[in-house]
mmCIF file of C-alpha atoms in Angstrom:
data_model
loop_
_atom_site.group_PDB
_atom_site.id
_atom_site.type_symbol
_atom_site.label_atom_id
_atom_site.label_comp_id
_atom_site.label_asym_id
_atom_site.label_seq_id
_atom_site.Cartn_x
_atom_site.Cartn_y
_atom_site.Cartn_z
ATOM 1 C CA MET A 1 0.000 0.000 0.000
ATOM 2 C CA LYS A 2 1.369 3.410 -1.008
ATOM 3 C CA LEU A 3 1.351 5.582 2.108
ATOM 4 C CA ASP A 4 2.598 8.919 0.732
ATOM 5 C CA PHE A 5 2.401 10.576 -2.658
ATOM 6 C CA LYS A 6 5.840 11.785 -3.724
ATOM 7 C CA PHE A 7 7.180 14.116 -6.383
ATOM 8 C CA GLU A 8 10.654 13.194 -7.607
ATOM 9 C CA PHE A 9 13.354 15.865 -7.855
ATOM 10 C CA SER A 10 13.176 15.815 -11.648
ATOM 11 C CA GLU A 11 9.447 16.657 -11.530
ATOM 12 C CA LEU A 12 9.580 19.662 -9.237
ATOM 13 C CA SER A 13 9.746 22.514 -11.747
ATOM 14 C CA LYS A 14 6.332 21.535 -13.149
ATOM 15 C CA ALA A 15 4.727 20.084 -10.014
ATOM 16 C CA ASP A 16 1.562 21.289 -8.328
ATOM 17 C CA LEU A 17 1.558 21.601 -4.547
ATOM 18 C CA ASN A 18 -0.480 18.709 -3.159
ATOM 19 C CA LEU A 19 -1.389 18.846 0.500
ATOM 20 C CA ASP A 20 0.852 16.521 2.553
ATOM 21 C CA ALA A 21 2.700 15.214 -0.507
ATOM 22 C CA ILE A 22 6.465 14.717 -0.213
ATOM 23 C CA TYR A 23 8.825 16.662 -2.485
ATOM 24 C CA LYS A 24 12.079 14.785 -2.962
ATOM 25 C CA GLY A 25 15.421 16.544 -2.765
ATOM 26 C CA GLY A 26 18.352 15.791 -5.018
ATOM 27 C CA SER A 27 21.057 13.197 -4.351
ATOM 28 C CA LYS A 28 24.335 15.096 -4.838
ATOM 29 C CA GLY A 29 24.787 15.873 -1.163
ATOM 30 C CA ASN A 30 25.114 19.641 -1.521
ATOM 31 C CA SER A 31 22.968 22.791 -1.863
ATOM 32 C CA SER A 32 21.979 21.850 -5.410
ATOM 33 C CA ASP A 33 19.677 19.219 -3.851
ATOM 34 C CA ASP A 34 17.435 21.989 -2.503
ATOM 35 C CA ILE A 35 13.827 21.552 -3.620
ATOM 36 C CA PHE A 36 12.703 25.158 -3.308
ATOM 37 C CA THR A 37 14.810 26.635 -6.083
ATOM 38 C CA LYS A 38 13.238 23.970 -8.321
ATOM 39 C CA LEU A 39 9.657 24.411 -7.096
ATOM 40 C CA PHE A 40 9.772 28.210 -6.917
ATOM 41 C CA LYS A 41 12.091 29.859 -9.373
ATOM 42 C CA GLY A 42 13.599 33.034 -7.959
ATOM 43 C CA VAL A 43 13.518 32.247 -4.220
ATOM 44 C CA GLY A 44 16.604 31.844 -2.055
ATOM 45 C CA ASN A 45 18.163 28.507 -1.138
ATOM 46 C CA MET A 46 19.022 29.136 2.512
ATOM 47 C CA GLY A 47 17.102 29.526 5.766
ATOM 48 C CA GLY A 48 13.561 29.020 6.967
ATOM 49 C CA PHE A 49 12.259 32.080 5.111
ATOM 50 C CA ARG A 50 12.340 31.769 1.321
ATOM 51 C CA ALA A 51 11.070 34.952 -0.291
ATOM 52 C CA LEU A 52 10.414 36.047 -3.852
ATOM 53 C CA LYS A 53 11.963 39.467 -4.576
ATOM 54 C CA SER A 54 12.031 41.062 -1.103
ATOM 55 C CA PHE A 55 12.443 39.499 2.335
ATOM 56 C CA THR A 56 10.502 42.269 4.058
ATOM 57 C CA GLU A 57 7.773 42.712 1.429
ATOM 58 C CA PRO A 58 7.754 39.427 -0.514
ATOM 59 C CA GLU A 59 5.614 38.616 -3.525
ATOM 60 C CA MET A 60 5.591 34.983 -2.377
ATOM 61 C CA LEU A 61 6.820 33.443 0.864
ATOM 62 C CA ILE A 62 7.839 29.879 1.692
ATOM 63 C CA LEU A 63 8.144 29.050 5.385
ATOM 64 C CA THR A 64 10.101 25.888 6.159
ATOM 65 C CA SER A 65 10.661 24.060 9.417
ATOM 66 C CA SER A 66 12.531 20.986 10.571
ATOM 67 C CA MET A 67 10.062 20.837 13.513
ATOM 68 C CA ASP A 68 12.832 19.612 15.821
ATOM 69 C CA LYS A 69 14.413 22.749 17.294
ATOM 70 C CA PRO A 70 13.649 23.172 21.020
ATOM 71 C CA GLU A 71 14.384 26.907 20.820
ATOM 72 C CA TRP A 72 11.955 27.176 17.880
ATOM 73 C CA PRO A 73 9.143 24.721 18.725
ATOM 74 C CA ASP A 74 7.190 25.145 15.480
ATOM 75 C CA PHE A 75 3.963 23.173 15.560
ATOM 76 C CA LEU A 76 1.142 22.313 13.156
ATOM 77 C CA ASP A 77 -2.163 21.485 14.824
ATOM 78 C CA ILE A 78 -3.985 19.599 12.078
ATOM 79 C CA GLU A 79 -7.211 19.495 14.082
ATOM 80 C CA THR A 80 -7.531 23.291 14.279
ATOM 81 C CA GLY A 81 -5.507 24.287 11.228
ATOM 82 C CA VAL A 82 -3.227 26.498 13.341
ATOM 83 C CA PHE A 83 0.468 26.638 12.468
ATOM 84 C CA THR A 84 2.710 28.140 15.149
ATOM 85 C CA TYR A 85 5.948 29.433 13.694
ATOM 86 C CA TYR A 86 8.949 31.060 15.346
ATOM 87 C CA GLY A 87 11.072 33.783 13.794
ATOM 88 C CA ASP A 88 14.709 33.705 12.779
ATOM 89 C CA ASN A 89 16.534 35.218 15.753
ATOM 90 C CA LYS A 90 18.650 32.771 17.749
ATOM 91 C CA THR A 91 21.637 34.949 18.640
ATOM 92 C CA PRO A 92 22.031 36.241 22.198
ATOM 93 C CA GLY A 93 22.806 39.959 22.232
ATOM 94 C CA GLN A 94 21.166 40.528 18.860
ATOM 95 C CA SER A 95 18.016 42.613 18.514
ATOM 96 C CA ILE A 96 14.864 40.800 17.420
ATOM 97 C CA LEU A 97 14.872 42.702 14.104
ATOM 98 C CA ASP A 98 18.604 42.558 13.323
ATOM 99 C CA THR A 99 18.658 39.098 11.731
ATOM 100 C CA SER A 100 20.514 38.887 8.436
ATOM 101 C CA LYS A 101 17.560 37.486 6.475
ATOM 102 C CA LYS A 102 15.100 40.007 7.987
ATOM 103 C CA GLY A 103 12.621 37.216 8.692
ATOM 104 C CA ASN A 104 11.295 38.856 11.841
ATOM 105 C CA LYS A 105 10.740 42.142 10.028
ATOM 106 C CA CYS A 106 8.829 40.130 7.421
ATOM 107 C CA LEU A 107 6.627 38.701 10.203
ATOM 108 C CA GLU A 108 5.969 42.189 11.577
ATOM 109 C CA ASN A 109 4.867 43.386 8.161
ATOM 110 C CA LEU A 110 2.599 40.387 7.516
ATOM 111 C CA PHE A 111 0.679 40.887 10.745
ATOM 112 C CA ASP A 112 0.483 44.660 10.315
ATOM 113 C CA TRP A 113 -1.019 44.107 6.888
ATOM 114 C CA VAL A 114 -3.529 41.437 7.924
ATOM 115 C CA HIS A 115 -4.857 43.655 10.724
ATOM 116 C CA ASP A 116 -5.366 46.563 8.347
ATOM 117 C CA VAL A 117 -8.858 46.984 6.879
ATOM 118 C CA SER A 118 -7.684 49.006 3.875
ATOM 119 C CA GLU A 119 -6.161 48.006 0.560
ATOM 120 C CA ILE A 120 -2.867 47.427 2.396
ATOM 121 C CA ARG A 121 -4.032 43.879 3.158
ATOM 122 C CA ARG A 122 -3.500 43.097 -0.525
ATOM 123 C CA LYS A 123 0.248 43.274 0.156
ATOM 124 C CA ILE A 124 0.021 39.913 1.958
ATOM 125 C CA PRO A 125 1.804 37.308 -0.187
ATOM 126 C CA PRO A 126 0.779 33.698 -0.736
ATOM 127 C CA ILE A 127 2.508 31.720 2.029
ATOM 128 C CA PHE A 128 3.417 28.064 1.473
ATOM 129 C CA ILE A 129 4.297 25.881 4.473
ATOM 130 C CA PHE A 130 6.779 22.992 4.215
ATOM 131 C CA THR A 131 8.153 20.750 6.954
ATOM 132 C CA LYS A 132 11.211 18.519 6.790
ATOM 133 C CA ASP A 133 10.530 14.855 6.008
ATOM 134 C CA GLY A 134 13.083 12.423 7.375
ATOM 135 C CA VAL A 135 16.294 13.037 9.284
ATOM 136 C CA LYS A 136 18.662 13.002 6.307
ATOM 137 C CA GLY A 137 18.448 14.541 2.878
ATOM 138 C CA ARG A 138 16.397 17.484 1.638
ATOM 139 C CA ASP A 139 12.913 15.990 1.347
ATOM 140 C CA TYR A 140 10.039 18.195 2.465
ATOM 141 C CA ARG A 141 6.306 17.756 2.913
ATOM 142 C CA PHE A 142 3.861 20.446 1.793
ATOM 143 C CA ARG A 143 1.592 21.337 4.714
ATOM 144 C CA GLY A 144 -0.631 23.924 3.108
ATOM 145 C CA LEU A 145 -1.421 27.443 1.951
ATOM 146 C CA ALA A 146 -1.302 29.765 4.954
ATOM 147 C CA VAL A 147 -2.329 33.279 5.947
ATOM 148 C CA PRO A 148 -1.229 35.279 8.993
ATOM 149 C CA GLY A 149 -3.567 35.340 11.980
ATOM 150 C CA ASN A 150 -6.522 33.259 13.110
ATOM 151 C CA PRO A 151 -10.080 34.169 14.190
ATOM 152 C CA ASN A 152 -9.481 32.602 17.622
ATOM 153 C CA PHE A 153 -6.469 34.822 18.359
ATOM 154 C CA SER A 154 -6.647 38.559 18.998
ATOM 155 C CA GLN A 155 -4.271 41.088 17.461
ATOM 156 C CA THR A 156 -2.225 41.023 20.660
ATOM 157 C CA GLU A 157 -1.925 37.222 20.571
ATOM 158 C CA ASP A 158 -1.125 36.255 16.979
ATOM 159 C CA LEU A 159 2.355 37.811 16.898
ATOM 160 C CA VAL A 160 4.165 37.920 20.234
ATOM 161 C CA ALA A 161 7.774 38.704 21.116
ATOM 162 C CA ILE A 162 8.998 36.103 23.610
ATOM 163 C CA TRP A 163 12.263 35.299 25.347
ATOM 164 C CA LYS A 164 14.052 32.013 24.738
ATOM 165 C CA SER A 165 17.354 30.643 25.987
ATOM 166 C CA LYS A 166 20.056 28.362 24.637
ATOM 167 C CA ASN A 167 23.163 27.228 26.511
ATOM 168 C CA GLY A 168 22.292 29.612 29.326
ATOM 169 C CA ARG A 169 22.064 32.664 27.050
ATOM 170 C CA ARG A 170 18.884 34.555 26.244
ATOM 171 C CA PHE A 171 17.498 35.944 23.034
ATOM 172 C CA GLN A 172 14.176 37.399 21.942
ATOM 173 C CA ASN A 173 12.196 35.998 19.054
ATOM 174 C CA TYR A 174 8.737 36.199 17.507
ATOM 175 C CA LYS A 175 6.036 33.571 17.927
ATOM 176 C CA ALA A 176 3.588 33.835 15.036
ATOM 177 C CA ILE A 177 0.184 32.250 14.463
ATOM 178 C CA PHE A 178 -0.833 31.271 10.926
ATOM 179 C CA SER A 179 -3.952 29.566 9.594
ATOM 180 C CA ILE A 180 -3.854 26.768 7.023
ATOM 181 C CA LEU A 181 -6.593 27.310 4.458
ATOM 182 C CA ALA A 182 -9.031 24.651 3.265
ATOM 183 C CA ILE A 183 -7.544 23.762 -0.106
ATOM 184 C CA ASP A 184 -5.904 20.493 -1.119
ATOM 185 C CA LYS A 185 -3.931 21.568 -4.182
ATOM 186 C CA ILE A 186 -2.122 24.669 -5.408
ATOM 187 C CA LYS A 187 -1.949 24.696 -9.176
ATOM 188 C CA ARG A 188 1.349 25.291 -10.922
ATOM 189 C CA GLU A 189 -0.415 27.958 -12.999
ATOM 190 C CA TRP A 190 -0.969 30.151 -9.930
ATOM 191 C CA ILE A 191 2.665 29.864 -8.907
ATOM 192 C CA THR A 192 3.661 30.978 -12.400
ATOM 193 C CA ASP A 193 1.233 33.908 -12.209
ATOM 194 C CA ILE A 194 2.698 34.996 -8.858
ATOM 195 C CA GLN A 195 6.197 34.898 -10.317
ATOM 196 C CA LYS A 196 4.938 37.190 -13.092
ATOM 197 C CA GLY A 197 3.547 39.639 -10.528
ATOM 198 C CA ASN A 198 -0.126 38.642 -10.745
ATOM 199 C CA LYS A 199 -1.126 36.885 -7.520
ATOM 200 C CA PHE A 200 -4.783 37.854 -8.041
ATOM 201 C CA SER A 201 -5.040 36.079 -11.386
ATOM 202 C CA SER A 202 -7.906 33.812 -12.415
ATOM 203 C CA ASN A 203 -5.896 30.907 -10.963
ATOM 204 C CA CYS A 204 -5.919 32.443 -7.485
ATOM 205 C CA PRO A 205 -7.745 30.155 -4.981
ATOM 206 C CA LYS A 206 -11.019 31.567 -3.696
ATOM 207 C CA VAL A 207 -10.177 30.696 -0.067
ATOM 208 C CA TRP A 208 -7.067 32.885 -0.238
ATOM 209 C CA ARG A 209 -8.804 35.767 -1.989
ATOM 210 C CA GLU A 210 -11.565 35.739 0.659
ATOM 211 C CA VAL A 211 -9.024 36.366 3.422
ATOM 212 C CA ILE A 212 -7.177 39.100 1.560
ATOM 213 C CA GLU A 213 -10.220 40.960 0.281
ATOM 214 C CA LYS A 214 -12.781 40.336 3.044
ATOM 215 C CA GLY A 215 -10.947 38.946 6.066
ATOM 216 C CA ASN A 216 -12.949 35.693 5.886
ATOM 217 C CA TYR A 217 -10.989 32.619 7.001
ATOM 218 C CA ASN A 218 -11.939 29.171 5.658
ATOM 219 C CA ILE A 219 -9.561 27.014 7.693
ATOM 220 C CA LEU A 220 -8.618 23.404 7.060
ATOM 221 C CA ILE A 221 -9.840 21.459 10.086
ATOM 222 C CA SER A 222 -9.041 17.759 10.187
ATOM 223 C CA GLU A 223 -10.117 15.117 12.692
ATOM 224 C CA ASP A 224 -7.324 12.949 14.058
ATOM 225 C CA ASN A 225 -8.508 9.322 14.003
ATOM 226 C CA GLN A 226 -5.497 7.937 15.840
#
């Protein structure tokens, strides 16, 4: 019995994004095995934040997590559709916004935009969530199309600066709340449209447009039968 649907490395440049499918990394043992430069032409190949064009005001954003860092306890609650994601500061003595990739500044902007009731909300990019699959290699699993915020969290709860520690040294980081939207496949055509600067094309999913234009969240809620 086939337990997981997988896309091979050679298929990635034309692949759709199927919910919970595995996207196989390359086999050379170096950075060229990275799946995201194949799936999303134009994004970076390092770090948990992969942005198209600008890190602070991206046209498209890929958030990745290994889900195994105690100082960044990212967590996907599949029953509620809530994805808890931690920012990119892990350096004691460094300000929360001084990270080299500007991931925390990106988080600030996303939540400022989603709480705005004007046209500014249209600046929110499509956000694709991937988590590491397996201990070795560069395989990742697509966990869904996300938007910042959640109806069950207030504006003072969905992005919070918290203190963490590592090896007895403290640093401040962001804890962010995202919602996974109720859609099982992202078409390659929409990804291509986004790369061309048209995220509101005819291929744009209705569930995403509803959040951006009206603030209506249709969240993927899944019962756990185990």
